[in-house]
Short mmCIF file of C-alpha atoms and ligand atoms in Angstrom, two decimals:
data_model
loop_
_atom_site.label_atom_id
_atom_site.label_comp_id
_atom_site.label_asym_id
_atom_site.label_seq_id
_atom_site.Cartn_x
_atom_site.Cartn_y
_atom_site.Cartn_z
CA UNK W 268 0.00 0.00 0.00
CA UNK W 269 1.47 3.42 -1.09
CA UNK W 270 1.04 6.34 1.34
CA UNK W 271 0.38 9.59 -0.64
CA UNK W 272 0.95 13.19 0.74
CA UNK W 273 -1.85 14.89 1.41
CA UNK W 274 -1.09 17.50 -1.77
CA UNK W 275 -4.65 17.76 -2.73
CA UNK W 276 -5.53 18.45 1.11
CA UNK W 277 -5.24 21.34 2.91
CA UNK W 278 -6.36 21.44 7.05
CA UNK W 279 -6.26 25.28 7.30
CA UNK W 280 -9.75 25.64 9.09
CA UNK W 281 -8.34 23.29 11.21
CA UNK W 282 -5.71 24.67 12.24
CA UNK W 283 -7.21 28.13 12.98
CA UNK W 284 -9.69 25.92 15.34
CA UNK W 285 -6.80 24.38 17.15
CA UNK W 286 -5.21 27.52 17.54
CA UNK W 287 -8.19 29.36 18.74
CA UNK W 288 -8.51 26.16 21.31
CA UNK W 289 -5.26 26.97 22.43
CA UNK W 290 -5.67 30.42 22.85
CA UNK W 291 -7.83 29.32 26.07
CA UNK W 292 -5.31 27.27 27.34
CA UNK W 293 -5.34 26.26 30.11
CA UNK W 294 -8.71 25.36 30.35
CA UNK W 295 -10.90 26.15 33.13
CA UNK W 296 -11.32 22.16 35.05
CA UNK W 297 -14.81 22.09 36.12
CA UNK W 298 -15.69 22.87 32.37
CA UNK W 299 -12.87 20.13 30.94
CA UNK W 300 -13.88 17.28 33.57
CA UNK W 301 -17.77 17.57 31.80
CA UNK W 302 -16.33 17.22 28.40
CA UNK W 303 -14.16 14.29 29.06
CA UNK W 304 -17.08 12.87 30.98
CA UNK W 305 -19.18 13.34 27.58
CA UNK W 306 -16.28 12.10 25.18
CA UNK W 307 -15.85 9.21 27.03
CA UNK W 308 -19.28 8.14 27.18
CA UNK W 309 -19.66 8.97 23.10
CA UNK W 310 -17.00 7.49 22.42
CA UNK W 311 -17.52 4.55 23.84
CA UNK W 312 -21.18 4.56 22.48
CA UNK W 313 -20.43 4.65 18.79
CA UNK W 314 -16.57 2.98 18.71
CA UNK W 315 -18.57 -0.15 20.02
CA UNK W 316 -21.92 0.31 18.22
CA UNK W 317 -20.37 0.66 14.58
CA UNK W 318 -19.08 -3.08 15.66
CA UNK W 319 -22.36 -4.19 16.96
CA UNK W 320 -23.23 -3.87 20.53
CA UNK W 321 -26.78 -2.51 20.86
CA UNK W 322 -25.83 -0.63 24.27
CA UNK W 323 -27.61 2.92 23.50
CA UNK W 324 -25.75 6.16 24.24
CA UNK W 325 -27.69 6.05 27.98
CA UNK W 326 -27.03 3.03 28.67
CA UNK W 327 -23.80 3.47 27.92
CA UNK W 328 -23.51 6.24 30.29
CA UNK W 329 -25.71 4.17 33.17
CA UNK W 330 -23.07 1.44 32.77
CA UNK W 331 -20.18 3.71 32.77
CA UNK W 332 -21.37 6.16 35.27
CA UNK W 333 -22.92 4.21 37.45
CA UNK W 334 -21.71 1.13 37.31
CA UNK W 335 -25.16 -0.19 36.47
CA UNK W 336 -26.35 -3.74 34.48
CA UNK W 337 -29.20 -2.93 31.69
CA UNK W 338 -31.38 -5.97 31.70
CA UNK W 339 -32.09 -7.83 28.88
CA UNK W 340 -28.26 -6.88 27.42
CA UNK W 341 -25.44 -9.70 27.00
CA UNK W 342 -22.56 -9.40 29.83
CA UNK W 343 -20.14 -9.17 26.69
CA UNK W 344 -21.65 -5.68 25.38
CA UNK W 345 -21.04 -4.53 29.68
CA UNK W 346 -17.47 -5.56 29.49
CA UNK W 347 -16.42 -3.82 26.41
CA UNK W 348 -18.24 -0.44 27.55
CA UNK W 349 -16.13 -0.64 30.85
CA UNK W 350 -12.85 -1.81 28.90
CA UNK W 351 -12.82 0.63 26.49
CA UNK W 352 -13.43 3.37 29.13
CA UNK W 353 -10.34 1.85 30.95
CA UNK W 354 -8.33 1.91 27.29
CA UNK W 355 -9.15 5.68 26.90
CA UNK W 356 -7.59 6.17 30.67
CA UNK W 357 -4.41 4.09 29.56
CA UNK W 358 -4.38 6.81 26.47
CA UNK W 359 -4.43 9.41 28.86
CA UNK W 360 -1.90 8.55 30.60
CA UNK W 361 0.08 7.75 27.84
CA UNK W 362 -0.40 11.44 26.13
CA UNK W 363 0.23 12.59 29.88
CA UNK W 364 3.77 10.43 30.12
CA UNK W 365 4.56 10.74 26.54
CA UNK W 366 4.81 7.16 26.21
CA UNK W 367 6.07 5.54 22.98
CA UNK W 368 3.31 4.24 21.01
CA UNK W 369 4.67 0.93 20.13
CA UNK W 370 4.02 -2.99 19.92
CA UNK W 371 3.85 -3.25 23.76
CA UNK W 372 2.09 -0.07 23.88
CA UNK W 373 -0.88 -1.21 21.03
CA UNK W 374 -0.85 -5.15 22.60
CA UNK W 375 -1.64 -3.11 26.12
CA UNK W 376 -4.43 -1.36 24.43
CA UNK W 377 -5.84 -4.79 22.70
CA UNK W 378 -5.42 -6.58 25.89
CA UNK W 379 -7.86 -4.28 27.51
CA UNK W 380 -10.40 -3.99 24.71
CA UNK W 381 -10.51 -8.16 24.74
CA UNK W 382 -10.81 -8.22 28.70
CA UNK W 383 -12.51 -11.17 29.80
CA UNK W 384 -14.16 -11.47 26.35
CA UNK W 385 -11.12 -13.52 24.99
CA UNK W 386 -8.00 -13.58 26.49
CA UNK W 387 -6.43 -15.77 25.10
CA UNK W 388 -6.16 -13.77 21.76
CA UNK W 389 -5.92 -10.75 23.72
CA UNK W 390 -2.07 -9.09 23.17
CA UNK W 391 -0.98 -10.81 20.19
CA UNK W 392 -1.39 -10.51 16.59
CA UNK W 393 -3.53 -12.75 14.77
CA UNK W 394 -2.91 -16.15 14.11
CA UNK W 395 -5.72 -16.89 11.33
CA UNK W 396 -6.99 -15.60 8.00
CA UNK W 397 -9.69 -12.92 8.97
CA UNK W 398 -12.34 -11.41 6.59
CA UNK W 399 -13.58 -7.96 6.89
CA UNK W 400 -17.95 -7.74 6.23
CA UNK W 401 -18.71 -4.95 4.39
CA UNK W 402 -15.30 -4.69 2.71
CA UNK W 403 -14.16 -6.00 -0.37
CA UNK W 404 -10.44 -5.46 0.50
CA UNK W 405 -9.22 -9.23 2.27
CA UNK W 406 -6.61 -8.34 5.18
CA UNK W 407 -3.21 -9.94 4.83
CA UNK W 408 -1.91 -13.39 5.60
CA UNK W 409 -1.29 -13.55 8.75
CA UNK W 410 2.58 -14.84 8.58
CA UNK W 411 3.14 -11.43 7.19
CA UNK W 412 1.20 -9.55 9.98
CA UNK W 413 4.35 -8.97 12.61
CA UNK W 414 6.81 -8.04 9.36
CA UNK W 415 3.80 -5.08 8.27
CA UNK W 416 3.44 -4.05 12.03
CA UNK W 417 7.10 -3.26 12.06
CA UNK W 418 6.44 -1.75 9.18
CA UNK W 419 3.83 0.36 10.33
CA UNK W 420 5.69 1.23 13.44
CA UNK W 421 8.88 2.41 11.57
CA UNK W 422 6.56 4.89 9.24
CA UNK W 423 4.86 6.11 12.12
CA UNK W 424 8.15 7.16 13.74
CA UNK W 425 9.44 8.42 10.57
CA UNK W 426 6.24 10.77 9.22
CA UNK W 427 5.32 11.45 13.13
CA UNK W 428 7.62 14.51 13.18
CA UNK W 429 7.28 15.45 9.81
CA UNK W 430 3.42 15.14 9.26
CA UNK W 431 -0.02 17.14 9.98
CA UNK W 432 -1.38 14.95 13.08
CA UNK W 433 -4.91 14.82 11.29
CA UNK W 434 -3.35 13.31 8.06
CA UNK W 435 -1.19 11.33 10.32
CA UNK W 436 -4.27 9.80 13.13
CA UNK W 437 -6.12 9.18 9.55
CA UNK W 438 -3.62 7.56 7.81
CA UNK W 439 -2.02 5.84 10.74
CA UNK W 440 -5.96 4.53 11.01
CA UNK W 441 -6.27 3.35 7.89
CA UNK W 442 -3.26 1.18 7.92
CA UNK W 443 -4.24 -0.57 11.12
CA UNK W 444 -7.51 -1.64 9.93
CA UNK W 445 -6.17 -2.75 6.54
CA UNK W 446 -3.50 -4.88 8.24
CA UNK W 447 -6.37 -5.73 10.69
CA UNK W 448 -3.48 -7.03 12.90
CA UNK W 449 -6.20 -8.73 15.62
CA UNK W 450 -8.70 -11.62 15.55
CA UNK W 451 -11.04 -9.21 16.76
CA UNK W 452 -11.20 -5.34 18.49
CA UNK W 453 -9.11 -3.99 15.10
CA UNK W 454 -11.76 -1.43 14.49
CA UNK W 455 -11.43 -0.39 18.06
CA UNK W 456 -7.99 -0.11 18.63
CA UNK W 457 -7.31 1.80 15.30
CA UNK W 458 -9.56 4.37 16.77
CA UNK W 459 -7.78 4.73 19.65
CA UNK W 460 -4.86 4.82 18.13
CA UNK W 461 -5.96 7.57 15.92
CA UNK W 462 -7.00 9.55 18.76
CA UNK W 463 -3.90 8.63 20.82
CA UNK W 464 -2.09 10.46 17.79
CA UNK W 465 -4.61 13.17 18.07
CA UNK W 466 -4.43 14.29 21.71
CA UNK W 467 -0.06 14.12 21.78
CA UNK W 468 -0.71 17.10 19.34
CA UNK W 469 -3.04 18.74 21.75
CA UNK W 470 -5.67 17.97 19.87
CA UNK W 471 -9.43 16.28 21.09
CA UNK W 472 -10.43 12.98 20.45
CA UNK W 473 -12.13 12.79 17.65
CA UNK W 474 -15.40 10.07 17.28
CA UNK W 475 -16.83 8.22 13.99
CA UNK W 476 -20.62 8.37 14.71
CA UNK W 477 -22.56 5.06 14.38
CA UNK W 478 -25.07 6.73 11.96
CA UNK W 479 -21.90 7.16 9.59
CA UNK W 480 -21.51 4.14 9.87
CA UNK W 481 -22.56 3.55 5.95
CA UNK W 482 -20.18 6.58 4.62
CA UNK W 483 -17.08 5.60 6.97
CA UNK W 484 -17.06 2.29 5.29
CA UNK W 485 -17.41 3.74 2.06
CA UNK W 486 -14.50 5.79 2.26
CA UNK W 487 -12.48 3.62 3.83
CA UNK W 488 -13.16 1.06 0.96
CA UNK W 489 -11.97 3.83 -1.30
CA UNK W 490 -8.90 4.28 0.80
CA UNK W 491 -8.39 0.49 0.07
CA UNK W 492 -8.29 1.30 -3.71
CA UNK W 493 -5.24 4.17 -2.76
CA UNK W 494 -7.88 6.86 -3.19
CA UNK W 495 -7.21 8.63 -0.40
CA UNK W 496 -9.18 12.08 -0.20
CA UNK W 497 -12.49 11.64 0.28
CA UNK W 498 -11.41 9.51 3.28
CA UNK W 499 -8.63 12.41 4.69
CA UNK W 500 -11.63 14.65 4.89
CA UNK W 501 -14.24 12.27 6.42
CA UNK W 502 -11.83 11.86 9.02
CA UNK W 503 -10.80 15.62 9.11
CA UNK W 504 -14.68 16.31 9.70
CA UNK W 505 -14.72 14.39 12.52
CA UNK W 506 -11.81 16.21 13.80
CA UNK W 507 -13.24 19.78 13.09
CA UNK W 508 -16.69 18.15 14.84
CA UNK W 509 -14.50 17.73 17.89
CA UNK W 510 -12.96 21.21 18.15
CA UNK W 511 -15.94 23.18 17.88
CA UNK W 512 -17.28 20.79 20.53
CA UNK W 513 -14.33 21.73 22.73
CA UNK W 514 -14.16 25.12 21.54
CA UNK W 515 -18.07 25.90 22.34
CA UNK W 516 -17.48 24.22 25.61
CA UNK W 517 -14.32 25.69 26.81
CA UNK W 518 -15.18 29.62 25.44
CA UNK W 519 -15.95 31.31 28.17
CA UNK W 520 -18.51 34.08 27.09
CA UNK W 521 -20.87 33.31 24.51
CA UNK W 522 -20.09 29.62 24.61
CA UNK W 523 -22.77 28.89 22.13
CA UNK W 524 -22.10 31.56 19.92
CA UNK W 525 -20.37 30.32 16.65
CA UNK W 526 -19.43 33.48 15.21
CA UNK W 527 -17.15 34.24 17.76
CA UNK W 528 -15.30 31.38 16.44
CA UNK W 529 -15.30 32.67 12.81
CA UNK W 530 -18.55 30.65 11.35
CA UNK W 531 -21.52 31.55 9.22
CA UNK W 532 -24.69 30.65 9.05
CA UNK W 533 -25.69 28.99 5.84
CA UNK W 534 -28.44 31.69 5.06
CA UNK W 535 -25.86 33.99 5.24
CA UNK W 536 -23.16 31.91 3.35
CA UNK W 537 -25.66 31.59 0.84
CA UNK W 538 -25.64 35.77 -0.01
CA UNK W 539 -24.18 36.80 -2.48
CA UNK W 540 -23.77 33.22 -3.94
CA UNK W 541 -26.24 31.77 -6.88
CA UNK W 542 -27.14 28.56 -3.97
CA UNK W 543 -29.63 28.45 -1.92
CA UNK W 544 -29.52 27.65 2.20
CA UNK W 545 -30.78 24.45 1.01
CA UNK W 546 -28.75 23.79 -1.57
CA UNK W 547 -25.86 24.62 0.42
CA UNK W 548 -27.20 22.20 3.59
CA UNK W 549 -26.95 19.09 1.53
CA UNK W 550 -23.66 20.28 0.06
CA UNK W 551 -22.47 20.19 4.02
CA UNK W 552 -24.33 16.81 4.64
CA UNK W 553 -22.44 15.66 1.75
CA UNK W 554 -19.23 16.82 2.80
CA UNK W 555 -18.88 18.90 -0.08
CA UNK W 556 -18.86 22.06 1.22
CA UNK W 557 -16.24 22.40 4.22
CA UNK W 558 -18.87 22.86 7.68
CA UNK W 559 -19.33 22.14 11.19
CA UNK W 560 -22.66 21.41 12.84
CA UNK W 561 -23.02 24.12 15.45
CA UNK W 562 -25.97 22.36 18.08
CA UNK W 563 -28.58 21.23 15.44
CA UNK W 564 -27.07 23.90 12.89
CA UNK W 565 -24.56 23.40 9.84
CA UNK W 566 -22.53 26.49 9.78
CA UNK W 567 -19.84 27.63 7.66
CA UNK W 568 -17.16 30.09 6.74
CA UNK W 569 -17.14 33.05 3.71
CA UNK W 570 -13.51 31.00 2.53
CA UNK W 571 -14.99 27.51 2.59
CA UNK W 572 -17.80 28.82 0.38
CA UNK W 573 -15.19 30.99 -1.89
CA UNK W 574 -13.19 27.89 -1.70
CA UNK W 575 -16.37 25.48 -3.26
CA UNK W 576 -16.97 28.09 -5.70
CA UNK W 577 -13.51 28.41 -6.77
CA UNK W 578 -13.12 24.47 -7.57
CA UNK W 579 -16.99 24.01 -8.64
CA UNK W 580 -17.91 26.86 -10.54
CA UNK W 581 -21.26 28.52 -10.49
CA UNK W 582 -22.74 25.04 -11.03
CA UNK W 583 -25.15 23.29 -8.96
CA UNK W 584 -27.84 26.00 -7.78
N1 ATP A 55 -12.90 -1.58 3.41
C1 ATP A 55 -12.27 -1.60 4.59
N2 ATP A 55 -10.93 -1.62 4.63
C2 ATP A 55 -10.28 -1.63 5.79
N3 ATP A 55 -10.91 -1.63 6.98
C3 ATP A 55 -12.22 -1.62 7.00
C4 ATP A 55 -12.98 -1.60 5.82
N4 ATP A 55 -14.28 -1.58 6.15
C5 ATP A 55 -14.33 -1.57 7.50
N5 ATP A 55 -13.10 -1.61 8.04
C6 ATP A 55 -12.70 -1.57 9.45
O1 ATP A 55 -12.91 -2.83 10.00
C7 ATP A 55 -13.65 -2.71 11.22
C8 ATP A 55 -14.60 -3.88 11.35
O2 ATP A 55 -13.96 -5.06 11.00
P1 ATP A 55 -14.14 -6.33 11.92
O3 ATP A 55 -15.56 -6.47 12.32
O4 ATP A 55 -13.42 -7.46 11.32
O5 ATP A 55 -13.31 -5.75 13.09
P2 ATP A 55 -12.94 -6.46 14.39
O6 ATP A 55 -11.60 -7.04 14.30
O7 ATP A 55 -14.08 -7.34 14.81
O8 ATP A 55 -12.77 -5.24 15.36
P3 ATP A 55 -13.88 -4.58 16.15
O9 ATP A 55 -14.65 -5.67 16.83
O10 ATP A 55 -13.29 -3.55 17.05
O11 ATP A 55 -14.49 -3.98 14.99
C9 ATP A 55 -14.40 -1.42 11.09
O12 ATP A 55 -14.66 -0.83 12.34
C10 ATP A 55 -13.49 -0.57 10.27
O13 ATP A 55 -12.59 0.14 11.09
MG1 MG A 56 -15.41 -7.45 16.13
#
């Protein structure tokens, strides 16, 4: 698998949300302690519901906050709440102690996400051929699975000083799940991973939501095929979701005001242009037009829109 450099792809908006982020630095605790509360349980949530359990977001939290059993729900969909709550604390402490992220490191991670679910596979690469549903990409013999995990060590320590951290936590994602180095847990440890990557450069974690599910797949099968833009951005989404998350959280006037962080409405994106709100809704949904949902609103800048003009023309009103 070739790696490309992300020349067609650009994380300016990004990076003026990170920066603004750290321009509140350090951030007020009370205020930080609810969002990681929040992460944690979302995380959780949709990490283990885009592999199956059927835990809802509240019961997630009930389990995880209260230590509660939801009736009627297998033990196994209990234990992987609580051990991937436990894996985000071993990130944390890992960002905190600058840890290497390395074979013991990732085997530390698995053997918590496979906790008394099956330990015996738990900490060690896979031993058998593996199929992925959904995918038409087939993961790699398995005799070659410790030589490509070197691999994919050794380019993570070479681009990890050299690379944008979203390109990098998207990339480094990919790879994982297309050596799908585990019997089972490789979706969930490749997101931890990526967001492992994420938070060392100050960043949030960053969650795939179960209801894109469909499109995360999609891409990702496109990523398979060395096509790697469409999936840089679905990722980059989810990063930009995060920051304005953290950002409308952790701003301490006008926390819900997204103008103060440099966004638009769409009605008032649309001005001037030849689209309509509408038109320019589905073009976020899409993930066309570069946005951020803002609460229940998709709001935008005046470059993104100058910027989907520039490359699309007048077309499409
Ligand atoms: N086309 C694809 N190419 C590479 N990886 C993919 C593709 N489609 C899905 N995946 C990844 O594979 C994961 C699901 O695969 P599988 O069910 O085999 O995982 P798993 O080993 O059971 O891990 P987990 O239980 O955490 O998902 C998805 O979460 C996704 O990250
Ligand atoms: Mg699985």
């Amino acid at each position: 698998m070739n790696t490309p450099k992300p020349s067609a792809l650009h994380f300016d908006e990004i990076d003026a949300q990170k920066a603004r982020l750290d321009r509140l630095r350090p951030f007020p605790p009370a205020a930080l302690e609810r969002l990681h509360e929040q992460m944690v349980i979302e995380w959780t949530y949709n990490s283990n519901a885009i592999e199956g359990s059927s835990l809802t977001l509240k019961e997630t939290a009930l389990v995880l906050q209260e230590g509660l059993t939801i009736s009627g729900k297998p033990l196994r969909e209990h234990l992987e709440a609580v051990n991937h709550k436990e894996a985000i604390l071993k990130l944390e402490l890992a960002v905190r102690k600058k840890s290497a992220l390395d074979q013991d490191f990732l085997w530390g991670i698995h053997r918590l996400i496979l906790k008394g679910i099956h330990d015996d596979e738990a900490g060690r690469w896979r031993r058998e051929r593996v199929r992925i549903l959904g995918a038409v990409h087939i993961p790699p013999d398995p005799v070659k699975v410790p030589r490509l995990m070197e691999e994919f060590f050794a380019w993570l320590r070479h681009e990890e000083p050299r690379s944008h951290p979203v390109w990098l936590s998207a990339m480094a994602h990919h790879k994982l799940v297309h050596i799908h180095p585990f019997i089972d847990g490789n979706g969930r440890c490749a997101r931890l991973v990526m967001n492992l990557i994420l938070m060392r450069h100050g960043y949030p974690p960053t969650v795939i939501l179960k209801v894109d599910r469909p499109r995360y797949y999609r891409v990702l099968r496109e990523a398979d095929q060395d096509e790697y833009e469409r999936y840089v951005r679905f990722m980059a989404r989810s990063v930009e979701r995060s920051l304005a998350l953290y950002l409308q959280a952790l701003t301490p006037s006008g926390a819900s005001d997204y103008k103060k962080q440099g966004y638009i409405s769409l009605a008032e994106a649309s001005r001037g242009t030849p689209y309509s709100q509408e038109y320019l809704s589905l073009l976020a949904r899409k993930g066309v037009l570069h946005a951020v949902k803002f609460q229940r609103n998709w709001v935008t800048t005046h470059d993104a829109v100058h910027e989907y003009i520039k490359k699309h023309g007048q077309r499409g009103t």
